[in-house]
Every structure is written in C-alpha cells, then in structure tokens.
PDB file of C-alpha atoms and ligand atoms in Angstrom:
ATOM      1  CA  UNK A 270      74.993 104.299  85.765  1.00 49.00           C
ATOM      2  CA  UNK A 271      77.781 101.735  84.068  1.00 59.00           C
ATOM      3  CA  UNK A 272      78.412 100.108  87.337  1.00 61.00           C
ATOM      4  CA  UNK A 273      75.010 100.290  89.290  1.00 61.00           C
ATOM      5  CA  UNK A 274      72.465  99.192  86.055  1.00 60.00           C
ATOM      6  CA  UNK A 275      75.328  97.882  83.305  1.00 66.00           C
ATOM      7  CA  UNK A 276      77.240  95.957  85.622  1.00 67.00           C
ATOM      8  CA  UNK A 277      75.097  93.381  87.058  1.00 68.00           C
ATOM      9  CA  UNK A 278      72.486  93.491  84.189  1.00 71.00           C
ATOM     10  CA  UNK A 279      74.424  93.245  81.207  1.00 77.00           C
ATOM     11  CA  UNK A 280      77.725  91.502  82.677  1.00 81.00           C
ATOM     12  CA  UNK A 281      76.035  89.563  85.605  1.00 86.00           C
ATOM     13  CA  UNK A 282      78.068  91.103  88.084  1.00 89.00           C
ATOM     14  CA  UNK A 283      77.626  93.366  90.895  1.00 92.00           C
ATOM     15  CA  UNK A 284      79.564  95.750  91.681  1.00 94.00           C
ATOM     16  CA  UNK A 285      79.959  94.665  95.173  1.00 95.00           C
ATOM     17  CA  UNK A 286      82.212  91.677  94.171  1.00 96.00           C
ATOM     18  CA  UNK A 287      84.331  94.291  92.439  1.00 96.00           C
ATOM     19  CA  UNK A 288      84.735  96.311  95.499  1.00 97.00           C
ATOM     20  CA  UNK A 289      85.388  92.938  97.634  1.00 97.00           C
ATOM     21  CA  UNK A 290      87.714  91.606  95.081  1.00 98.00           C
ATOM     22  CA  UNK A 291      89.972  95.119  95.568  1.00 98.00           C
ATOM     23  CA  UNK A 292      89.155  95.201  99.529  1.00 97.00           C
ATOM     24  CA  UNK A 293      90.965  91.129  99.438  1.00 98.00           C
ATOM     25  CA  UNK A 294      93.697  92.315  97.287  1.00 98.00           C
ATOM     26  CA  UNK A 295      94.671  95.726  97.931  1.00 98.00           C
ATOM     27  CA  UNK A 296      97.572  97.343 100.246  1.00 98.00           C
ATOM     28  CA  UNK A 297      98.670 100.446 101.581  1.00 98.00           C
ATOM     29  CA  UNK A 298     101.333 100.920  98.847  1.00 98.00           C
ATOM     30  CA  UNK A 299      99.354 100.495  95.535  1.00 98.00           C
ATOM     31  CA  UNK A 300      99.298 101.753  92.272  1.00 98.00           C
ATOM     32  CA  UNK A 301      96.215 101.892  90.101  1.00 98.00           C
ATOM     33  CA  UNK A 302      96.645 102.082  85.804  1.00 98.00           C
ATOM     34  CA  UNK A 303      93.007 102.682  84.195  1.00 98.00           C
ATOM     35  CA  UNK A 304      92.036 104.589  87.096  1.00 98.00           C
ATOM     36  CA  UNK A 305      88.327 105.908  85.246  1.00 96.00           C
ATOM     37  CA  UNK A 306      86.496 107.505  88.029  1.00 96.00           C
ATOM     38  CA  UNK A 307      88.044 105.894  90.952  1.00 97.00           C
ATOM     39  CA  UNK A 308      84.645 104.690  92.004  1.00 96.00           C
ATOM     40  CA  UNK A 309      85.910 100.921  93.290  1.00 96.00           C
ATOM     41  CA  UNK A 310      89.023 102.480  94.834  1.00 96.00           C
ATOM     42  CA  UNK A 311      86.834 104.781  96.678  1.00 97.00           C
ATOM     43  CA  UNK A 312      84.595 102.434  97.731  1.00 96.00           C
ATOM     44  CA  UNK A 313      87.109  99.479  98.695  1.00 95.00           C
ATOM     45  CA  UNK A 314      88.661 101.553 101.990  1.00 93.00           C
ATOM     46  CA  UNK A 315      92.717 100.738 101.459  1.00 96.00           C
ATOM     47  CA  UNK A 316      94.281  99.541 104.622  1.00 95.00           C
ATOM     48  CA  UNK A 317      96.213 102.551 105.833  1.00 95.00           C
ATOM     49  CA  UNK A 318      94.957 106.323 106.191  1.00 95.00           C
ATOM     50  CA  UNK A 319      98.137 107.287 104.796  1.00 97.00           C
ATOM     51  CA  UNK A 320      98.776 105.327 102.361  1.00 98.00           C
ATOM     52  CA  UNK A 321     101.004 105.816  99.243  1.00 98.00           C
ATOM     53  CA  UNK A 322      98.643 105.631  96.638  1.00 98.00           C
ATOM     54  CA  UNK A 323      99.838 105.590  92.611  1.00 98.00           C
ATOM     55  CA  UNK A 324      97.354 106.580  90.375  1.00 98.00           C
ATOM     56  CA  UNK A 325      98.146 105.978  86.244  1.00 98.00           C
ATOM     57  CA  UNK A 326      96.122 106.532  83.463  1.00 98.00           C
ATOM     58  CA  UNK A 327      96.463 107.730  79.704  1.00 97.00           C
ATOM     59  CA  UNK A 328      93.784 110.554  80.257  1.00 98.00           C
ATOM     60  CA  UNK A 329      94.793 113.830  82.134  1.00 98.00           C
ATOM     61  CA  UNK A 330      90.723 114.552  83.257  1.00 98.00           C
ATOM     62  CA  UNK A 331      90.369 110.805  84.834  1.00 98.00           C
ATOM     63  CA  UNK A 332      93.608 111.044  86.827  1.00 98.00           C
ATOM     64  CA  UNK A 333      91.734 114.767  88.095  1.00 98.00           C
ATOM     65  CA  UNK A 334      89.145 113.684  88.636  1.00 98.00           C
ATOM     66  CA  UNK A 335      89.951 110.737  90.574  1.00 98.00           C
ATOM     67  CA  UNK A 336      92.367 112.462  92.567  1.00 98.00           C
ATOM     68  CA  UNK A 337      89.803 114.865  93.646  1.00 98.00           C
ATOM     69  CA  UNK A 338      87.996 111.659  94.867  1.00 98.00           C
ATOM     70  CA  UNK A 339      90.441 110.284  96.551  1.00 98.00           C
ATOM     71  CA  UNK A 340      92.467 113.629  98.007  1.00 98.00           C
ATOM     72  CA  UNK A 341      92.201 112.164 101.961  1.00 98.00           C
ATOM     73  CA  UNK A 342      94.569 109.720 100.671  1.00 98.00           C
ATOM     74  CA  UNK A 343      96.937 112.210  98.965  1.00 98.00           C
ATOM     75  CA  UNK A 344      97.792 110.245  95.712  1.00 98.00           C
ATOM     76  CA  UNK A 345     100.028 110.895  93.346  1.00 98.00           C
ATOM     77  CA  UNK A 346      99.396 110.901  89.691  1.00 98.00           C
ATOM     78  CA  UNK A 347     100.913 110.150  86.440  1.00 98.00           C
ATOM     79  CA  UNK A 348      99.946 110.372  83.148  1.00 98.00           C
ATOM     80  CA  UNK A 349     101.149 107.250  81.157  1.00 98.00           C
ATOM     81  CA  UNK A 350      99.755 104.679  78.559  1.00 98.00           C
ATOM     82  CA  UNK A 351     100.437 101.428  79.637  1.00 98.00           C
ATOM     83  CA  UNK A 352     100.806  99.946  76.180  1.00 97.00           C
ATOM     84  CA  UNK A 353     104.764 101.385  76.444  1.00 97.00           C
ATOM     85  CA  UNK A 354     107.060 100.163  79.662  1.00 97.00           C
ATOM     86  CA  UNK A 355     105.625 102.392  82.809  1.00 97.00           C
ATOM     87  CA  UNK A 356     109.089 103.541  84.147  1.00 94.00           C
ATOM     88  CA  UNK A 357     110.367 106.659  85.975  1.00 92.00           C
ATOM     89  CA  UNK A 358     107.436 106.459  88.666  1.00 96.00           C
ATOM     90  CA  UNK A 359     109.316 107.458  92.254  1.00 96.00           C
ATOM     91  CA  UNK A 360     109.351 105.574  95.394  1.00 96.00           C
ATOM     92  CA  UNK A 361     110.180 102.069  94.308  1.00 96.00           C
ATOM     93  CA  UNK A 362     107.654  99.234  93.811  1.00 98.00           C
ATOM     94  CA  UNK A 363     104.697  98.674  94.913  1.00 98.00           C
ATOM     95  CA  UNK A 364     103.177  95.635  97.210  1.00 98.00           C
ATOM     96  CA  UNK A 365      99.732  95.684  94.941  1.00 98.00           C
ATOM     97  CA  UNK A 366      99.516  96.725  91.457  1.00 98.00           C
ATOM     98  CA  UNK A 367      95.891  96.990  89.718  1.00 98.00           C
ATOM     99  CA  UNK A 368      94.682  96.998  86.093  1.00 98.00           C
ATOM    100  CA  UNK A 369      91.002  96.948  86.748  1.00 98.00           C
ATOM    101  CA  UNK A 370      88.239  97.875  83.644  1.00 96.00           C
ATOM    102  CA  UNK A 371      91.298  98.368  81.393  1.00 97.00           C
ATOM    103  CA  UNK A 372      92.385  95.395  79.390  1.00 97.00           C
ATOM    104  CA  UNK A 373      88.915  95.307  77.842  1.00 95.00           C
ATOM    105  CA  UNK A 374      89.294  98.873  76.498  1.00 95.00           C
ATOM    106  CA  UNK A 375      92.720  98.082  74.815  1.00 96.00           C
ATOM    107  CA  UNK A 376      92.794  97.121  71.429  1.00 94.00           C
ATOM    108  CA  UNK A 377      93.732  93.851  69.961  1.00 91.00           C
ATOM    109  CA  UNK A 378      93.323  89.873  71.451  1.00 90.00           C
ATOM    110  CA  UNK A 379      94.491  89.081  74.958  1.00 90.00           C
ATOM    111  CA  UNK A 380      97.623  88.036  73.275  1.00 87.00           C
ATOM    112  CA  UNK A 381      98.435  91.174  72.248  1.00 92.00           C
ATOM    113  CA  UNK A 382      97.836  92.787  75.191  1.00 95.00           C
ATOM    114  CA  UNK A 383      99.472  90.731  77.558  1.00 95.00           C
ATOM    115  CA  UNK A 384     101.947  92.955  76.958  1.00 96.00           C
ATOM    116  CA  UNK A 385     100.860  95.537  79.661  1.00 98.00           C
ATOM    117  CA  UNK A 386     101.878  92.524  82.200  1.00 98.00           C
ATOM    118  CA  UNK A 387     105.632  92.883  80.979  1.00 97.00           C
ATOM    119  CA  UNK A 388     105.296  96.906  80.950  1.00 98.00           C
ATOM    120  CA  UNK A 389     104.221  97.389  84.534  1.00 98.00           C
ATOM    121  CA  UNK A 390     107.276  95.261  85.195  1.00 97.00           C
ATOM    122  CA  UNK A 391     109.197  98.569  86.827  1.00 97.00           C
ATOM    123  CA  UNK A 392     106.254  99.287  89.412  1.00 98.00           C
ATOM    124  CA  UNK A 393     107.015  95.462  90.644  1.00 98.00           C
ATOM    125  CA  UNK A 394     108.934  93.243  92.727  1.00 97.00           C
ATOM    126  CA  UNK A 395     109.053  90.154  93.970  1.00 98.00           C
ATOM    127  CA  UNK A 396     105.825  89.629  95.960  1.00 98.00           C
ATOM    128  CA  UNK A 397     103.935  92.182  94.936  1.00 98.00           C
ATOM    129  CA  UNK A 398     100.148  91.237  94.163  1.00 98.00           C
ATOM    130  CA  UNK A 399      98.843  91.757  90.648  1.00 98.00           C
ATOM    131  CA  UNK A 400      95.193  92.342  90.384  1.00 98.00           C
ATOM    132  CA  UNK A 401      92.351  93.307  88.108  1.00 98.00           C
ATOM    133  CA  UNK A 402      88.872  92.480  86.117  1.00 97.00           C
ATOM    134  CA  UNK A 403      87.899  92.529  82.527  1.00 96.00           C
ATOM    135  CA  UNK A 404      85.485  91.685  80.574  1.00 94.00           C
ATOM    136  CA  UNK A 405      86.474  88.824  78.507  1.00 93.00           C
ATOM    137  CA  UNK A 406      83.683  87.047  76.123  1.00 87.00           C
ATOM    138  CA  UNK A 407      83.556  83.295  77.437  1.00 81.00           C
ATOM    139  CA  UNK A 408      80.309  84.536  79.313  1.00 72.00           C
ATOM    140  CA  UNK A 409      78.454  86.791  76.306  1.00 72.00           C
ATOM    141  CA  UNK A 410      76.841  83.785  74.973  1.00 71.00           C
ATOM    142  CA  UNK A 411      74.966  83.309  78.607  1.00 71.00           C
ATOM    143  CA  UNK A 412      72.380  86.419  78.342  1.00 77.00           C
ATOM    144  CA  UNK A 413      70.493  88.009  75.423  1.00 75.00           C
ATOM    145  CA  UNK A 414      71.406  91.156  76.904  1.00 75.00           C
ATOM    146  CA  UNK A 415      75.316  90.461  76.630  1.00 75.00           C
ATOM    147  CA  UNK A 416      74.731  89.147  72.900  1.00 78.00           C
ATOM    148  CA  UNK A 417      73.148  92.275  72.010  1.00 77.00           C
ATOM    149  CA  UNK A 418      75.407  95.005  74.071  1.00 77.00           C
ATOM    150  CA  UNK A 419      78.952  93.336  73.445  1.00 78.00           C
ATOM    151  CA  UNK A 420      78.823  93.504  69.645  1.00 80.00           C
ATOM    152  CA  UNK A 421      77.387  97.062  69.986  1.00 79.00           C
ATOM    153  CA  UNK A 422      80.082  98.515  72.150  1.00 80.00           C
ATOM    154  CA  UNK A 423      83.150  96.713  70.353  1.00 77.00           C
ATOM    155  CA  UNK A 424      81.719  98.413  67.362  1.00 81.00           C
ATOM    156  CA  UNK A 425      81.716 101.876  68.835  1.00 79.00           C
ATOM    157  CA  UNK A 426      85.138 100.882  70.222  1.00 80.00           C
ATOM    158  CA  UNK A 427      84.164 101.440  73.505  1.00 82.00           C
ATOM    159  CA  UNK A 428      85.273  97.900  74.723  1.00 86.00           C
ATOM    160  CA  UNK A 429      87.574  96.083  71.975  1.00 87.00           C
ATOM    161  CA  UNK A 430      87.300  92.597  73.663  1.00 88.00           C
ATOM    162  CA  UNK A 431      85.645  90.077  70.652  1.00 87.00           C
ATOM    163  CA  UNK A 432      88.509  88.305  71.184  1.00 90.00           C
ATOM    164  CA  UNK A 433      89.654  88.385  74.789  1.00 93.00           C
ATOM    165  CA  UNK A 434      89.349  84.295  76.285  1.00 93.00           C
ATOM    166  CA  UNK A 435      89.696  83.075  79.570  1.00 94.00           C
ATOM    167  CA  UNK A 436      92.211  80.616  78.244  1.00 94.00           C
ATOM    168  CA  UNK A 437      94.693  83.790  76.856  1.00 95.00           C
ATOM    169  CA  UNK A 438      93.818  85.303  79.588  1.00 97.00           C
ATOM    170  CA  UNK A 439      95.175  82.513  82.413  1.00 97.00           C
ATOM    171  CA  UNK A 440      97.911  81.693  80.028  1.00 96.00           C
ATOM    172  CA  UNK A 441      99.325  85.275  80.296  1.00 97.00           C
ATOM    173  CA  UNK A 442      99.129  85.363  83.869  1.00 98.00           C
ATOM    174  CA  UNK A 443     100.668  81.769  84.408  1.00 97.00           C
ATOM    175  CA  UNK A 444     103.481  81.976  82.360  1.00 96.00           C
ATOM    176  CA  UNK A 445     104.410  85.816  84.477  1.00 97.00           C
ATOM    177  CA  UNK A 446     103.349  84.975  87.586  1.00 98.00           C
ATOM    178  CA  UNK A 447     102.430  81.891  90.694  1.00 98.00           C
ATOM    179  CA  UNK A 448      99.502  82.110  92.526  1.00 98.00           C
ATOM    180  CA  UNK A 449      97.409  82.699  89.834  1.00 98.00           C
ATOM    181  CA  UNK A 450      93.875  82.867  90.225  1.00 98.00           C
ATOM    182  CA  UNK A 451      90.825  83.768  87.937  1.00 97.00           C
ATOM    183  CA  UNK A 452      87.248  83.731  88.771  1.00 96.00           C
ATOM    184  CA  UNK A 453      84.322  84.160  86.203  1.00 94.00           C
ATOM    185  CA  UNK A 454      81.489  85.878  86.955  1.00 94.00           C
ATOM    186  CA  UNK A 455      79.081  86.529  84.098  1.00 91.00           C
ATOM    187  CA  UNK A 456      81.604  87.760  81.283  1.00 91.00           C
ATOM    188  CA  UNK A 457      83.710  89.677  83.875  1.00 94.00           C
ATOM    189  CA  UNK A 458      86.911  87.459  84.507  1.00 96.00           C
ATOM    190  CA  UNK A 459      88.514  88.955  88.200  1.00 97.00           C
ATOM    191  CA  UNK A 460      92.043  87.750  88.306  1.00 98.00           C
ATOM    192  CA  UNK A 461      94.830  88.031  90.817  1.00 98.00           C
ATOM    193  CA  UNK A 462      98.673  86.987  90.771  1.00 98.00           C
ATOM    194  CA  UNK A 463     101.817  87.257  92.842  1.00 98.00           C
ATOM    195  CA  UNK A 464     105.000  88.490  91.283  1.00 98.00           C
ATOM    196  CA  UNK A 465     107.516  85.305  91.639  1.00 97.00           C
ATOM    197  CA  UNK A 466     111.311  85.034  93.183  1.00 89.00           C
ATOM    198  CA  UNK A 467     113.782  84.123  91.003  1.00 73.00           C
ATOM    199  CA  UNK A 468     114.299  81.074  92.852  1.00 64.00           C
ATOM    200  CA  UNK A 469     110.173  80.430  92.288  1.00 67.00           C
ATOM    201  CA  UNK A 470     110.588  80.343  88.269  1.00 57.00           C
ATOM    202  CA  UNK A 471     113.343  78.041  88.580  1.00 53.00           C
ATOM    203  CA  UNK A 472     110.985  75.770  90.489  1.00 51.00           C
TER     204      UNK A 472
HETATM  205  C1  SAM B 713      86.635 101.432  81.737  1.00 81.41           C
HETATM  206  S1  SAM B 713      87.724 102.501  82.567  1.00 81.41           S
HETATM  207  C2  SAM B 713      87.989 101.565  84.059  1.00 81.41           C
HETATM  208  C3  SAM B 713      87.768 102.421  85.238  1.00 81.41           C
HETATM  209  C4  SAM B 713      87.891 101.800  86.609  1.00 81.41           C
HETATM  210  N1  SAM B 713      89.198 101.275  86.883  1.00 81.41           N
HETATM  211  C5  SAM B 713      86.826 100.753  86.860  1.00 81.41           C
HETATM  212  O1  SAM B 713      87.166  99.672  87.300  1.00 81.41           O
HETATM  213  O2  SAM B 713      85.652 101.043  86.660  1.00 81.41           O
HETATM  214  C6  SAM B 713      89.269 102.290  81.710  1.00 81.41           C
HETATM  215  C7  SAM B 713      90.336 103.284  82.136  1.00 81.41           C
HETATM  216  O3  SAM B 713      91.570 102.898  81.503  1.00 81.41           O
HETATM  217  C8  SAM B 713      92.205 104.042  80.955  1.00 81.41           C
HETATM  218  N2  SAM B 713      93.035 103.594  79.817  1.00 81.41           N
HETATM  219  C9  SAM B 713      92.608 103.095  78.627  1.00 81.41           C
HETATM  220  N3  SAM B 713      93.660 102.781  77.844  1.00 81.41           N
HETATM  221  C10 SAM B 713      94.779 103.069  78.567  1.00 81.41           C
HETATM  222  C11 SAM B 713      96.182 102.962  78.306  1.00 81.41           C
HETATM  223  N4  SAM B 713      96.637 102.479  77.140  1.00 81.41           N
HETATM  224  N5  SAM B 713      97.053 103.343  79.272  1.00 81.41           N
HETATM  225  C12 SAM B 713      96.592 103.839  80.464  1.00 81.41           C
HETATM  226  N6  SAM B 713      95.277 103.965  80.768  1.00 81.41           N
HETATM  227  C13 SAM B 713      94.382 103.596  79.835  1.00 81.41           C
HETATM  228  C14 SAM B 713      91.043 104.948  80.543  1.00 81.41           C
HETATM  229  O4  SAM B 713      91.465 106.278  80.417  1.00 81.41           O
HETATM  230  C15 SAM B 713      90.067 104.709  81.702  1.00 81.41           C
HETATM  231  O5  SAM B 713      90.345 105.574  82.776  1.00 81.41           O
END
C-alpha cells in the first residue's frame, strides 16, 4: 500500500524509479541496512544468481521476513542498529552498500545522522558504491498532500525527517565520498556515492 498509493501520491515518486535506481547501482556482493520488507530488493533482480547478499536491520521480524523473500538468493542476516559502528559482519566488504527508506526513520537532523555514513565504514572499501533514498523535506512544500501527511507522520514518529535538507544531505556525502550524486524527485532525495582511495582524498 506505502509504495504502490503513498509513494507516488504523497512523495511524487514511483516506485519504479526506486527499483531502477537499485537495478543501476546494485552488485552481486551487497549488503542492505533498513531492509523493511525487501520489496525493492526483490523487485530490482541483483546481477548474479548466487550472489552474496547482506541483509541488516534493527528488527528481528523484517530481517525474517525479508529473508523468506529473498531465500533463492540465500542471504545472510544480521541484526544490528546502524546508529553504533556495524562491525563483525564476515566475508569482507562489500562492492555496494544500501541505506534505502532508512535515514528518514532515524531520529534527529541529517547532521546528526550522518553518522550512519561513518558506521557502515567496516562493510566498505575503496570503491565500493554507496546508495540509498530518503525522504528529505525540500519537496513537502510542492503538494497539499505532502503538507498535510509529513507533519502527521513526524508526529506519530513514523518518519522523523522535519529537518532533513538536501543541502545536509549532499554535504554529508561530499565530504565521505567522490562521485557523489543526488537526484530529487518529489521529496524523495535518491543518492549514490563511491567510497574514495586514499590517494583520491588527497586530491
Ligand atoms: C521505512 S523501512 C525501509 C524499507 C525498505 N528498505 C524500503 O526501501 O522500502 C525502514 C527500515 O529501517 C529499519 N531501521 C530503522 N532504524 C534502524 C536502525 N537504527 N538500524 C538498523 N535498521 C533500522 C527498520 O526496521 C525498517 O526495516
């Protein structure tokens, strides 16, 4: 219901540019934090058939469920909040790295919780792709509906994002990563990044 009627209704965008935003950015070694219901990873179609597939998230029934989901690809789960570092996941890193519906939920401005980009620092290396959505509130002004359901739901603390900007937003990513790129669509801001060499920060 969220992402068929909510999505491009309320936020102005449709869910397909979701799916093609993970289908341009996703690889066959990927870890997912704010998993939900896995409905965009399903959809999306990762690269490989066998690929090795992360999946993180604070709440023990979303990790189930979307494991369920997503059992042809034999993920592995882990139950972590992504507010503290996200260490001791086995393997190594990982070539893409999503945080997709989750910075809106966290509490606190985009300054705040820029913090998650240093704490998925272990699952990382030089390379890897960083990608994700959330809805920031730049766009809420657009659409009576926005200006009605964004208050609403940051009251009932189902989004806490009355203070997530565009502006904190590309800030955190450009002073972490290169190859940063943000795209607004109604109030949802997709984003992507590329974890830099050392010898790209000197630059
Ligand atoms: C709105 S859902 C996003 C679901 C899905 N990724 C999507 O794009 O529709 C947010 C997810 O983030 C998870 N989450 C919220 N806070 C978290 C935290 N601090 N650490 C890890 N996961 C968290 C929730 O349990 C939920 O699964």
């Amino acid at each position: 219901m969220i992402v068929n009627l909510v999505a491009p209704r309320v936020w102005g965008c449709d869910p397909d540019i979701l799916i093609d935003h993970y289908r341009d950015h996703v690889t066959s070694n990927h870890a997912d934090i704010g998993v939900g219901t896995g409905f965009f990873l399903d959809r999306c179609g990762l690269p490989s058939a066998t690929p090795r597939l992360a999946l993180i998230d604070l709440q023990p029934n979303c990790l189930e469920h979307t494991a369920r989901r997503l059992s042809r690809y034999r993920p592995s789960t882990y139950l972590r909040d992504v507010l503290s570092r996200v260490d001791e996941i086995p393997g190594g890193p990982f070539d893409s790295v999503a945080l997709p519906g989750i910075i809106h939920c966290l509490a606190g401005d985009l300054t705040f919780k820029s913090r998650v980009f240093d704490n998925i620092a272990p699952l990382t290396r030089p390379g890897t792709k960083l990608f994700g959505y959330t809805l920031v509130y730049d766009g809420v002004r657009q659409s009576a509906s926005r200006r009605l359901v964004h208050p609403l739901l940051n009251r009932l603390r189902v989004i806490d994002n009355a203070n997530d900007h565009l502006g904190d937003l590309r800030h955190a990513l450009s002073t972490r990563y290169i190859d940063c790129n943000i795209q607004l669509v109604g109030c949802m801001a997709l984003f992507s990044a590329v974890v830099p060499t050392a010898a790209s920060i000197r630059r």
